[in-house]
Coordinates of C-alpha atoms in Angstrom, one line a residue:
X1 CA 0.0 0.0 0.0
X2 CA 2.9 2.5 1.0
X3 CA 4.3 2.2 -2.5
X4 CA 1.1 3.8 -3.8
X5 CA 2.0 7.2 -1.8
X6 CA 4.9 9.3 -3.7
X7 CA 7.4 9.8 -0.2
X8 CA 8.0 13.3 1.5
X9 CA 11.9 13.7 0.4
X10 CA 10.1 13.2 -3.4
X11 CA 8.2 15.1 -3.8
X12 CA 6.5 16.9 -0.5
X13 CA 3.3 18.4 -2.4
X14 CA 2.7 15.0 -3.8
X15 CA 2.9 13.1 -1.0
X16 CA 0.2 15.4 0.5
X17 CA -2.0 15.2 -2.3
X18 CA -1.8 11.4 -2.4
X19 CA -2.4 11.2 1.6
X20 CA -5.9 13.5 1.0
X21 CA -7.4 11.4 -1.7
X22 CA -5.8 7.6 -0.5
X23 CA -5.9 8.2 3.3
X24 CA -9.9 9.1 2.2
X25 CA -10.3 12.7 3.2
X26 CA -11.3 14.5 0.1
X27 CA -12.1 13.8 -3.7
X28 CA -11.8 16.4 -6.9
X29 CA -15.1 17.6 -8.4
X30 CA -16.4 18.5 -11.4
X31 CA -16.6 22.2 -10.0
X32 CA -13.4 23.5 -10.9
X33 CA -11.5 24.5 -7.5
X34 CA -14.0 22.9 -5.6
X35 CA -13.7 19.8 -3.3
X36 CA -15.6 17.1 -2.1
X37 CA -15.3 16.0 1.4
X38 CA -15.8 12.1 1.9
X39 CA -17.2 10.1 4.8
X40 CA -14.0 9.9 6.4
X41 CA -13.0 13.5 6.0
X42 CA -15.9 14.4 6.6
X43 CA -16.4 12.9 10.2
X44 CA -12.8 14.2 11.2
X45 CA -14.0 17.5 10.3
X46 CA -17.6 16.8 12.5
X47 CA -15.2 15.9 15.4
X48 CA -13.4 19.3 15.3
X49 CA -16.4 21.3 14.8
X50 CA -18.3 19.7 17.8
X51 CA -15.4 20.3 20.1
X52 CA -14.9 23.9 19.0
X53 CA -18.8 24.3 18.9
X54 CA -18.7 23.1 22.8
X55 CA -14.9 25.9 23.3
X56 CA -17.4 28.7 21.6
X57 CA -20.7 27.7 24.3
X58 CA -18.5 27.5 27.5
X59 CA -17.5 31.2 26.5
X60 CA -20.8 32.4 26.2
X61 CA -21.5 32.2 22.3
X62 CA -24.9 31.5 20.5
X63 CA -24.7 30.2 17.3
X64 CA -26.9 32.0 14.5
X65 CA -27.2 31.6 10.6
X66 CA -26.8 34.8 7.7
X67 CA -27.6 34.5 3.9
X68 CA -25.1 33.3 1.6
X69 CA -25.7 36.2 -0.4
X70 CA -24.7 39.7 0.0
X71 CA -26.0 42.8 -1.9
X72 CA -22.9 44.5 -3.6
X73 CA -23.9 47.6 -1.9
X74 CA -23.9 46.5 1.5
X75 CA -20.8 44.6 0.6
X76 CA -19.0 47.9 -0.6
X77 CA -19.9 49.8 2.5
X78 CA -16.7 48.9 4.3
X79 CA -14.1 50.2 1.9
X80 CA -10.9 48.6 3.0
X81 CA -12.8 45.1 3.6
X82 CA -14.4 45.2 0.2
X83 CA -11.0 46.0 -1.8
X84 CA -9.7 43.2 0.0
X85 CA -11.7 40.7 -1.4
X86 CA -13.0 42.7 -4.3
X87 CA -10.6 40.2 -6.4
X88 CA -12.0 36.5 -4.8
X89 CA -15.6 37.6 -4.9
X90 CA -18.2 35.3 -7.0
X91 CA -21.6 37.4 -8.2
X92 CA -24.8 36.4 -8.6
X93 CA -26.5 39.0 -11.8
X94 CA -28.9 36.8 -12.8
X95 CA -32.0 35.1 -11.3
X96 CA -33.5 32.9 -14.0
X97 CA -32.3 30.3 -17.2
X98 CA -34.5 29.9 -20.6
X99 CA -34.5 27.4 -23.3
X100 CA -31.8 28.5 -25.8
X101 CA -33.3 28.9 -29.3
X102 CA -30.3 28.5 -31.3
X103 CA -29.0 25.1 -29.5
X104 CA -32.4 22.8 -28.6
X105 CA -32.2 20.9 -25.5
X106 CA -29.8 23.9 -24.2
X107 CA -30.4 26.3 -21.7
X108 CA -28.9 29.9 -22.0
X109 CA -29.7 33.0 -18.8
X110 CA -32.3 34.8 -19.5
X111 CA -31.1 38.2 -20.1
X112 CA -34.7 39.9 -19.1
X113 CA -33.8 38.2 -15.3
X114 CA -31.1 40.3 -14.6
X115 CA -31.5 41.5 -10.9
X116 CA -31.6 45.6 -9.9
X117 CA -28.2 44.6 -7.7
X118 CA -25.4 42.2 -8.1
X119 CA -25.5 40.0 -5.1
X120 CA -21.9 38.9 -3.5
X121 CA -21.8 35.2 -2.6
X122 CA -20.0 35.5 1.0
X123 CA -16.2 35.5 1.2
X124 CA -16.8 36.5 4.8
X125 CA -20.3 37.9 6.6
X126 CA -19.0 41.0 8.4
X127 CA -21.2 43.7 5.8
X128 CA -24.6 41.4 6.4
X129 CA -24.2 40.5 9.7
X130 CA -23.4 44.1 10.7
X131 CA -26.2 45.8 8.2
X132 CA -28.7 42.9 10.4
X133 CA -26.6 43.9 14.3
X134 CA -28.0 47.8 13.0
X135 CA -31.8 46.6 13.7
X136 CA -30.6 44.3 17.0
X137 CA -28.9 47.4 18.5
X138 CA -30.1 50.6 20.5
X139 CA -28.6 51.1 23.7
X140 CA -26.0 49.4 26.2
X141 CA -28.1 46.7 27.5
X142 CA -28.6 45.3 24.1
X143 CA -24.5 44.6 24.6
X144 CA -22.4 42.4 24.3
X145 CA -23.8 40.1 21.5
X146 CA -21.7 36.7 21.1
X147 CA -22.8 34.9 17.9
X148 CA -20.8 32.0 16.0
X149 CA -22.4 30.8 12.2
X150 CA -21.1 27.5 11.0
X151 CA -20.7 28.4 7.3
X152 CA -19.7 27.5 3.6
X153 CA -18.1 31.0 1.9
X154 CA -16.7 31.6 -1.7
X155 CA -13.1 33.0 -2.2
X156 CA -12.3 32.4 -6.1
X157 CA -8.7 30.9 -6.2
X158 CA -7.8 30.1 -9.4
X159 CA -4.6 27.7 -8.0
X160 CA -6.5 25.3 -5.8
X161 CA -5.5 22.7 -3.4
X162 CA -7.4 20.2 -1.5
X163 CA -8.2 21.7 2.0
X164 CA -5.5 24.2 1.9
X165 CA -7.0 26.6 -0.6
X166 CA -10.2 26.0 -2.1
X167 CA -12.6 28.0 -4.0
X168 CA -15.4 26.8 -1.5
X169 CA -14.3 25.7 1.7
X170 CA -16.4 25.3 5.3
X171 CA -16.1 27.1 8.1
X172 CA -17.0 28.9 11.0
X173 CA -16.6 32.6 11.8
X174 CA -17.5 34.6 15.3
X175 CA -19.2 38.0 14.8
X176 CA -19.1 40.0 18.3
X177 CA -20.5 43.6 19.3
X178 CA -19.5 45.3 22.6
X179 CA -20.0 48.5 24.3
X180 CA -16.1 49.0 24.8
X181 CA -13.0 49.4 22.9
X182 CA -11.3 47.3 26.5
X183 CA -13.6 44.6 26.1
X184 CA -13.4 43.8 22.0
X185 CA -9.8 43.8 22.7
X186 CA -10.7 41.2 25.4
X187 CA -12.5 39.1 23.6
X188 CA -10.4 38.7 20.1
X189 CA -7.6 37.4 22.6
X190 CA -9.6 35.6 24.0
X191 CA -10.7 33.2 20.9
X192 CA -7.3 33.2 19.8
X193 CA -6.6 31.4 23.0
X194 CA -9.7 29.3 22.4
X195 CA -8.3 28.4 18.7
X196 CA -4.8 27.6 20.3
X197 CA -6.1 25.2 22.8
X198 CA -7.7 23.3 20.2
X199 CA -5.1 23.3 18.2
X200 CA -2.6 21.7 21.0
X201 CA -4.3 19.7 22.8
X202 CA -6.4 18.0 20.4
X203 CA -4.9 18.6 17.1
X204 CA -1.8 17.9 19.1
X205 CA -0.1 20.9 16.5
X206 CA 2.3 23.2 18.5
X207 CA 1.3 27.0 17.5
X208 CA 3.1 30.5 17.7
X209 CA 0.4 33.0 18.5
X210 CA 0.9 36.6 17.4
X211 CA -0.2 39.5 16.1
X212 CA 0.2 40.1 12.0
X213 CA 1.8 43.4 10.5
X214 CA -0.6 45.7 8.9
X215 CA 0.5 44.3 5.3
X216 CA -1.0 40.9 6.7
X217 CA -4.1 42.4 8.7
X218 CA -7.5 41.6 8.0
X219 CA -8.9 43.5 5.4
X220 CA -11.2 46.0 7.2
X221 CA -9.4 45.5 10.6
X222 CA -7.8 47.4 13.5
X223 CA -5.4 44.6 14.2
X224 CA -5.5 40.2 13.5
X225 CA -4.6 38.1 16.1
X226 CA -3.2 35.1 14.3
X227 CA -2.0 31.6 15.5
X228 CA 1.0 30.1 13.1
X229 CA 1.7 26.5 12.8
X230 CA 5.1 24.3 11.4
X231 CA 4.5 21.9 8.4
X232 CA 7.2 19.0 8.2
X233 CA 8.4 20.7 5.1
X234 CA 9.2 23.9 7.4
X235 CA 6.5 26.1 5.5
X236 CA 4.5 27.7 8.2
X237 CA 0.9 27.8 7.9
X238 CA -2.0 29.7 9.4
X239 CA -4.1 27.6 11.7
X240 CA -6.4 30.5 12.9
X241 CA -6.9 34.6 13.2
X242 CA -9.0 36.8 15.7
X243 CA -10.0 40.3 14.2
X244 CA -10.3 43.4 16.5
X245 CA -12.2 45.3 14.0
X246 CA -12.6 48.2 16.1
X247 CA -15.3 50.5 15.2
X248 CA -15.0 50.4 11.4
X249 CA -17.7 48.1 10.3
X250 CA -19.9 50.1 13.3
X251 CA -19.6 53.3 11.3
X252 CA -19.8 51.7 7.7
X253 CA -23.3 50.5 8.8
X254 CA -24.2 53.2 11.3
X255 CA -24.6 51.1 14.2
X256 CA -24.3 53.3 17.3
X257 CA -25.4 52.5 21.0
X258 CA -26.7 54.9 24.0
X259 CA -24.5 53.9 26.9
X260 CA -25.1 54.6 30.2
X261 CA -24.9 58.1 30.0
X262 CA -27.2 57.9 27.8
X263 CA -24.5 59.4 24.8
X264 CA -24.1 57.5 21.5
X265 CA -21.4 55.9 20.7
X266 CA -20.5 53.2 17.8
X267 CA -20.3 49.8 18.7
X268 CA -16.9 48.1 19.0
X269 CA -16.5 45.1 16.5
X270 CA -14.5 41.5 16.3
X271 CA -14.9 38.4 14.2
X272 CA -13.0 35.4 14.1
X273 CA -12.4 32.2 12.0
X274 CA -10.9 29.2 11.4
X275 CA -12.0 26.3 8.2
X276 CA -11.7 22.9 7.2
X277 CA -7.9 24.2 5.9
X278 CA -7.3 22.8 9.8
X279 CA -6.9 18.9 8.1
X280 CA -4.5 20.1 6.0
X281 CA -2.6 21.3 8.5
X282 CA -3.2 18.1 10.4
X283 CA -1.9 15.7 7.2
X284 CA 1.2 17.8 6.9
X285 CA 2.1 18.6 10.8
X286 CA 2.2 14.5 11.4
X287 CA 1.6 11.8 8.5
X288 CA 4.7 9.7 7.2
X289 CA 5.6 8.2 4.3
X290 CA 3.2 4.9 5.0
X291 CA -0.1 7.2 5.5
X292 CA -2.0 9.8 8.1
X293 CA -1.3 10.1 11.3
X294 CA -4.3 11.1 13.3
X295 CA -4.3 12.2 17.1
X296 CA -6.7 10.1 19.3
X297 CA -8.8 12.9 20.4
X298 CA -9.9 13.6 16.9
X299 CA -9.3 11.0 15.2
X300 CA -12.8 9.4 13.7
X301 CA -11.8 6.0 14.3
X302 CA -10.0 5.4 17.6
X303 CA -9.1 1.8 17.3
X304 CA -10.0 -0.6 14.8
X305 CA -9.8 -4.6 16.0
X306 CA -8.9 -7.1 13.0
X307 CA -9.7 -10.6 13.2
X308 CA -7.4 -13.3 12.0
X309 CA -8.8 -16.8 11.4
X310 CA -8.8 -19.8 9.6
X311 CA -12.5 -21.3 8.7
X312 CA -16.0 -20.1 10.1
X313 CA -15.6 -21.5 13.7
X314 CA -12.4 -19.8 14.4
X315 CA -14.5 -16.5 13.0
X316 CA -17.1 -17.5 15.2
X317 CA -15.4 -17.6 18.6
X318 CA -13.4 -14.5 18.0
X319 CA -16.6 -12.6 16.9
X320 CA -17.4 -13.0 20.8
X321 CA -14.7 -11.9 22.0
X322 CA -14.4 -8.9 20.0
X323 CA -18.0 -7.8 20.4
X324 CA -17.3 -8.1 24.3
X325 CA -14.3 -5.6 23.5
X326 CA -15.6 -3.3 21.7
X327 CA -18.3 -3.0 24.3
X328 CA -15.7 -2.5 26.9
X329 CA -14.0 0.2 24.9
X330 CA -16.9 2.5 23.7
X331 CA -18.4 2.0 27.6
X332 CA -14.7 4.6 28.2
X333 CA -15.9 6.8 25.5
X334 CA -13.7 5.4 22.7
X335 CA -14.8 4.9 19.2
X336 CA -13.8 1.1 17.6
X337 CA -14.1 -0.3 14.6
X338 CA -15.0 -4.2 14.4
X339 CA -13.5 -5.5 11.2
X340 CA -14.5 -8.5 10.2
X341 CA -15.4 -8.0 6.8
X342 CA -14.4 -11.3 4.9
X343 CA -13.9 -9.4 1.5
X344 CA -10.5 -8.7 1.8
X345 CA -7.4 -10.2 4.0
X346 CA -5.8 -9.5 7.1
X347 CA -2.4 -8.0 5.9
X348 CA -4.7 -5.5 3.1
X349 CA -6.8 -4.5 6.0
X350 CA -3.7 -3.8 8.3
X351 CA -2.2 -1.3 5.5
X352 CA -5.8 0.3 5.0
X353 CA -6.0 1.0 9.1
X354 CA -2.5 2.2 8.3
X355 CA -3.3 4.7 5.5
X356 CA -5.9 6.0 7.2
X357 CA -3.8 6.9 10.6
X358 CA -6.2 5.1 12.8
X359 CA -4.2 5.6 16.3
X360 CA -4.4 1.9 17.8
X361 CA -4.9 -1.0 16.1
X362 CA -5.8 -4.8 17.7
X363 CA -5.5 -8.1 16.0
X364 CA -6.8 -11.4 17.4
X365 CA -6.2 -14.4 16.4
X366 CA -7.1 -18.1 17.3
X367 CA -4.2 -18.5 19.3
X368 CA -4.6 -15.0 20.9
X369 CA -7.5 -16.5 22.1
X370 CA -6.2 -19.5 23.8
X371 CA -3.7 -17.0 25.5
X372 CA -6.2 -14.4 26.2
X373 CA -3.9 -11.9 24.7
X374 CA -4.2 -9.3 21.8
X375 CA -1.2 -7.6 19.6
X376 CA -1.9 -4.1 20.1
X377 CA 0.1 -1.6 17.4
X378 CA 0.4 1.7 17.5
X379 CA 0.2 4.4 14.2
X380 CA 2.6 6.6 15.6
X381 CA 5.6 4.4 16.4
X382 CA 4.6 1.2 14.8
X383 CA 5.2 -0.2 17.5
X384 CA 3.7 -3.7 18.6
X385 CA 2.8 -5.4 21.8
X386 CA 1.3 -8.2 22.8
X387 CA -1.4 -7.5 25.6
X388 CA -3.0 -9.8 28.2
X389 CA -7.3 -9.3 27.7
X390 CA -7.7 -8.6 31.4
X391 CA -8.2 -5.0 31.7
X392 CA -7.5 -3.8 28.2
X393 CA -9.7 -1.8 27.8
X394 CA -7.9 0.3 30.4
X395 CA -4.3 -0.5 28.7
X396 CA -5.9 1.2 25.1
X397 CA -7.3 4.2 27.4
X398 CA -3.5 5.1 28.6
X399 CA -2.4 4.2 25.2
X400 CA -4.3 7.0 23.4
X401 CA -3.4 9.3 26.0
X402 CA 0.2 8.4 25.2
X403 CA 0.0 8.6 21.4
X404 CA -1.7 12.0 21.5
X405 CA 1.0 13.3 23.9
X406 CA 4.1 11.9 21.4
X407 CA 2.6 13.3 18.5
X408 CA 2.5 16.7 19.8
X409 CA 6.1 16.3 21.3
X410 CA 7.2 15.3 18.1
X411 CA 5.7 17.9 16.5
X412 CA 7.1 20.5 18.6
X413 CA 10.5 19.5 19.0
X414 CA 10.7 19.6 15.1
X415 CA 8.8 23.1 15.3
X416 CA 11.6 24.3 18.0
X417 CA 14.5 23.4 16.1
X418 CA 13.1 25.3 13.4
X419 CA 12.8 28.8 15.1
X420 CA 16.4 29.9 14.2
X421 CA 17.6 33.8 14.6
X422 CA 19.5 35.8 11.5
X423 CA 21.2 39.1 12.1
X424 CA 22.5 39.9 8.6
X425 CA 20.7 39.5 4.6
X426 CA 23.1 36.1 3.4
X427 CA 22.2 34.5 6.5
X428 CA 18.8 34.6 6.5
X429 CA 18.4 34.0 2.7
X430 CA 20.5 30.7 3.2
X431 CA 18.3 29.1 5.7
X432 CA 14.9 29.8 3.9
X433 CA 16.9 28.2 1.1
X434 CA 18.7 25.5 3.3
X435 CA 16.8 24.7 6.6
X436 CA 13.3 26.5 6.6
X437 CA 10.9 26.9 9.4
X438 CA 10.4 30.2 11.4
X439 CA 13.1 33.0 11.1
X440 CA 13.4 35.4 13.6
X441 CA 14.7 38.6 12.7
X442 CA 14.6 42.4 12.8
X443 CA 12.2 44.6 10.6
X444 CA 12.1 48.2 10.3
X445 CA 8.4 48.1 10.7
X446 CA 7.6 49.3 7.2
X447 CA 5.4 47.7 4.5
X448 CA 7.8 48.7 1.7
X449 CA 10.7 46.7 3.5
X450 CA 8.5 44.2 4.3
X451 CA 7.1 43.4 0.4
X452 CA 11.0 43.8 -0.7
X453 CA 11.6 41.0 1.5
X454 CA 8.8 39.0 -0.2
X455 CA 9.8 39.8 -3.6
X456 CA 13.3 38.8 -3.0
X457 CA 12.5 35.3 -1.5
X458 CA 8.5 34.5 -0.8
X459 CA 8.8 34.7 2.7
X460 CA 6.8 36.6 4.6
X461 CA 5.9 38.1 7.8
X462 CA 3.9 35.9 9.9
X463 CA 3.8 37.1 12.9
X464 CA 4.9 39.6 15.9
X465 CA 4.9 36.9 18.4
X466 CA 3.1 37.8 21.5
X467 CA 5.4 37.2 24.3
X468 CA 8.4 38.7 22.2
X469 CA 11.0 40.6 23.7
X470 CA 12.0 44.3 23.1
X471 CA 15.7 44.4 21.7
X472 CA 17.8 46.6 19.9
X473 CA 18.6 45.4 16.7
X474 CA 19.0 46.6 12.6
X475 CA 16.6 45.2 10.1
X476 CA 18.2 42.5 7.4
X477 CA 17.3 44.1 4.7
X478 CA 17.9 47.9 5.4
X479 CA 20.0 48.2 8.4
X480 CA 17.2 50.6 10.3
X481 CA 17.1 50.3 13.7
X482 CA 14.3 47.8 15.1
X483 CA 13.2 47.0 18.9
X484 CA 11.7 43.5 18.2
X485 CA 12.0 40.5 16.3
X486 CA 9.3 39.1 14.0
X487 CA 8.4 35.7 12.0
X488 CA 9.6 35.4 8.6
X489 CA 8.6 31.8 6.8
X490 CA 8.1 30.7 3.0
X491 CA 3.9 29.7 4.1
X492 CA 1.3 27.8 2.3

């Protein structure tokens, strides 16, 4: 099976693609750009969304639902935020097709259904969702309001790839409104904590979190709050932002509250977002050469039990005793797969399990059963051991627990070795070019220094970490004087 997926030395883009359609994540579709998410994919996806779903609840947040469409002149209101994605934006003009004359059995638009305005299919909801917040917002006490929409949007790429950069892709995005400028801050900090939780401790990926430079900002915002993530190729990706949006999109739609004084202000603004690009980052922070690596906590199957047998009354007898395991295992919350599919053989099932990065996988064989022991493997390590059946349920708990924790350490030990300083130009052009990762170096704070810099060699600025430390220093590029260190990396 392993000689099916093109290795990572190869050719690393390859190796991703073929993990993504083999591993059974995602398929192409006859929409050019578009993606279609499989079963498998599909549930890993369902088990991020329900935990984030729960991290957005337990911080106060209802969940609500906008139109996919927005009129172009709501969409326009917001100057900066509509040049932003001016270039991505798909647009309805037409409500109605006809019968085309000239080619029977055909269909052609009707050019007498053209609609009075151009509607905008959503590359983001801030100009409808704050042109609605207008009618749900007079005074103080109507403040804060905390809503999440599980979404599809629309950004027209025309260089696609699977879950990394799609022309329609899923998502979520939080759209707050509060009384103060103290408490938006608040609150975009606070999802990007939210959004790095979930991104260690159950996507087991290490992140950076930071804030971006105003070439990198949200289009429309005050300052984005980002988390950045290392792939095993050392191209850094972005796993998640937080937008304080400040009071722009407030006075774009006129929203303005009577606070307790009774005096009118405009409404202070975030939103926040992260989309099903999350499994890509997931296939390229951990897979191998032999398939996905999934962490326990997410992954869709936890532990998959094969059965190996010779004749119908071996089958038999082990069907018992797996059915009392599985039962023991999903009683501790765990989900397992029973196996015992007689279409195809032990070893092809073994390499399918492998591909598709369940964490733990159990074999039992006739033998095993006059032992009362199991071989319990691990994705991770590959590891093998042979288990007694008392109590293992309780050895596979531990087990998870273990493989999550490794996968993050090894994730984050490759991340750290990969956050190396530069002082001068050569130096830092030779390890995009030679070892990759994060490079942290001085800036002169401009944007013209800053696109230079990405002319020169694609990387770019991905963050201003958070806890950085002020220090005197030049920039690489023009020798200005600069008080911090940033994030350069070549990113996906």
């Amino acid at each position: 099976m392993s000689k099916e997926i093109t290795s990572r030395e190869q050719d690393y883009s390859q190796w991703y693609n073929d993990l993504v359609l083999k591993g059974g994540l995602a398929d192409y579709s006859a929409v050019r750009g578009c993606m279609v998410i499989k079963p498998y994919g599909f549930a890993l996806w369902e088990n991020m969304r329900d935990v984030l779903d729960r991290m957005f609840k337990d911080t106060g947040h209802q969940n609500a639902y906008f139109p996919l469409f927005v009129p172009k002149s709501l969409f326009e209101a917001e100057e900066k935020n509509a040049e932003g994605f001016a270039k991505e934006c798909a647009v309805v003009t037409h409500y109605r097709l006809k019968n085309d004359p000239s080619q029977p059995g055909k269909l052609m638009v009707d050019p007498e259904a053209r609609l009075e305005e151009e509607l905008v299919v959503r590359p983001t909801s801030e100009a409808i969702i704050w042109n609605t917040y207008k009618g749900w917002i007079q005074s103080y006490r109507d403040l804060p309001i905390l809503v999440n929409q599980w979404a599809n949007v629309v950004r027209w790429e025309m260089r696609t790839r699977l879950f990394l950069r799609t022309a329609e892709f899923l998502w979520q995005e939080g759209h707050t409104a509060h009384a103060s400028k103290e408490e938006a801050i608040e609150e975009t900090r606070k999802m990007l904590d939210v959004y790095a939780d979930f991104v260690e401790n159950w996507m087991a990926v290490p992140v950076i979190k930071g804030v971006k430079s105003p070439n990198e900002r949200f289009a429309g915002a005050e300052d984005t709050y980002c988390i950045e993530a290392l792939m095993q190729d050392g191209k850094a990706l972005q796993a998640g932002t937080s937008h304080f949006l400040g009071q722009n999109f407030a006075k774009a739609f006129d929203v303005k509250f009577s606070d307790k004084e009774n005096k009118l202000d405009y409404v202070w603004a975030t939103s926040w977002g992260v989309s099903t690009r999350l499994i890509g980052a997931l296939v390229m922070a951990h897979s191998d050469d032999d398939g996905l690596i999934l962490p326990p906590k997410i992954a869709p199957v936890q532990v998959v039990i094969v059965p190996i047998y010779k004749g119908d009354e071996q089958k038999a007898l082990i069907d018992v005793k797996a059915h009392e395991l599985v039962k023991k295992l999903k009683g501790l919350g765990i989900s397992v797969k029973y196996d015992n599919s007689d279409n195809s053989r032990p070893g092809w099932k073994f390499a399918e399990y492998e591909m598709k990065g369940v964490p733990v996988r159990m074999a039992i064989g006739a033998r095993d059963m006059q032992n009362n022991v199991v071989e319990v493997a691990r994705r991770d390590t590959k590891e093998k051991q042979t288990v007694s059946m008392d109590g293992i349920e309780f050895y596979v708990q531990t087990l998870l627990e273990e493989i999550q924790l490794h996968i993050y350490n090894k994730a984050k030990t490759y991340r750290d070795e990969h956050i190396t300083k530069a002082d001068d130009w050569n130096t830092f052009v030779n390890l995009l070019d030679t070892k990759g990762g994060f490079i942290s170096a001085h800036w002169d704070g401009t944007a013209e220094t800053e696109e230079q810099i990405k002319e020169q060699t694609k990387a770019t600025i991905r963050c201003i970490p958070l806890d950085a430390k002020e220090e005197a220093g030049k920039c690489i590029l023009t020798g200005k004087p600069s008080s911090v260190r940033v994030l350069f990396a070549r990113a996906y």
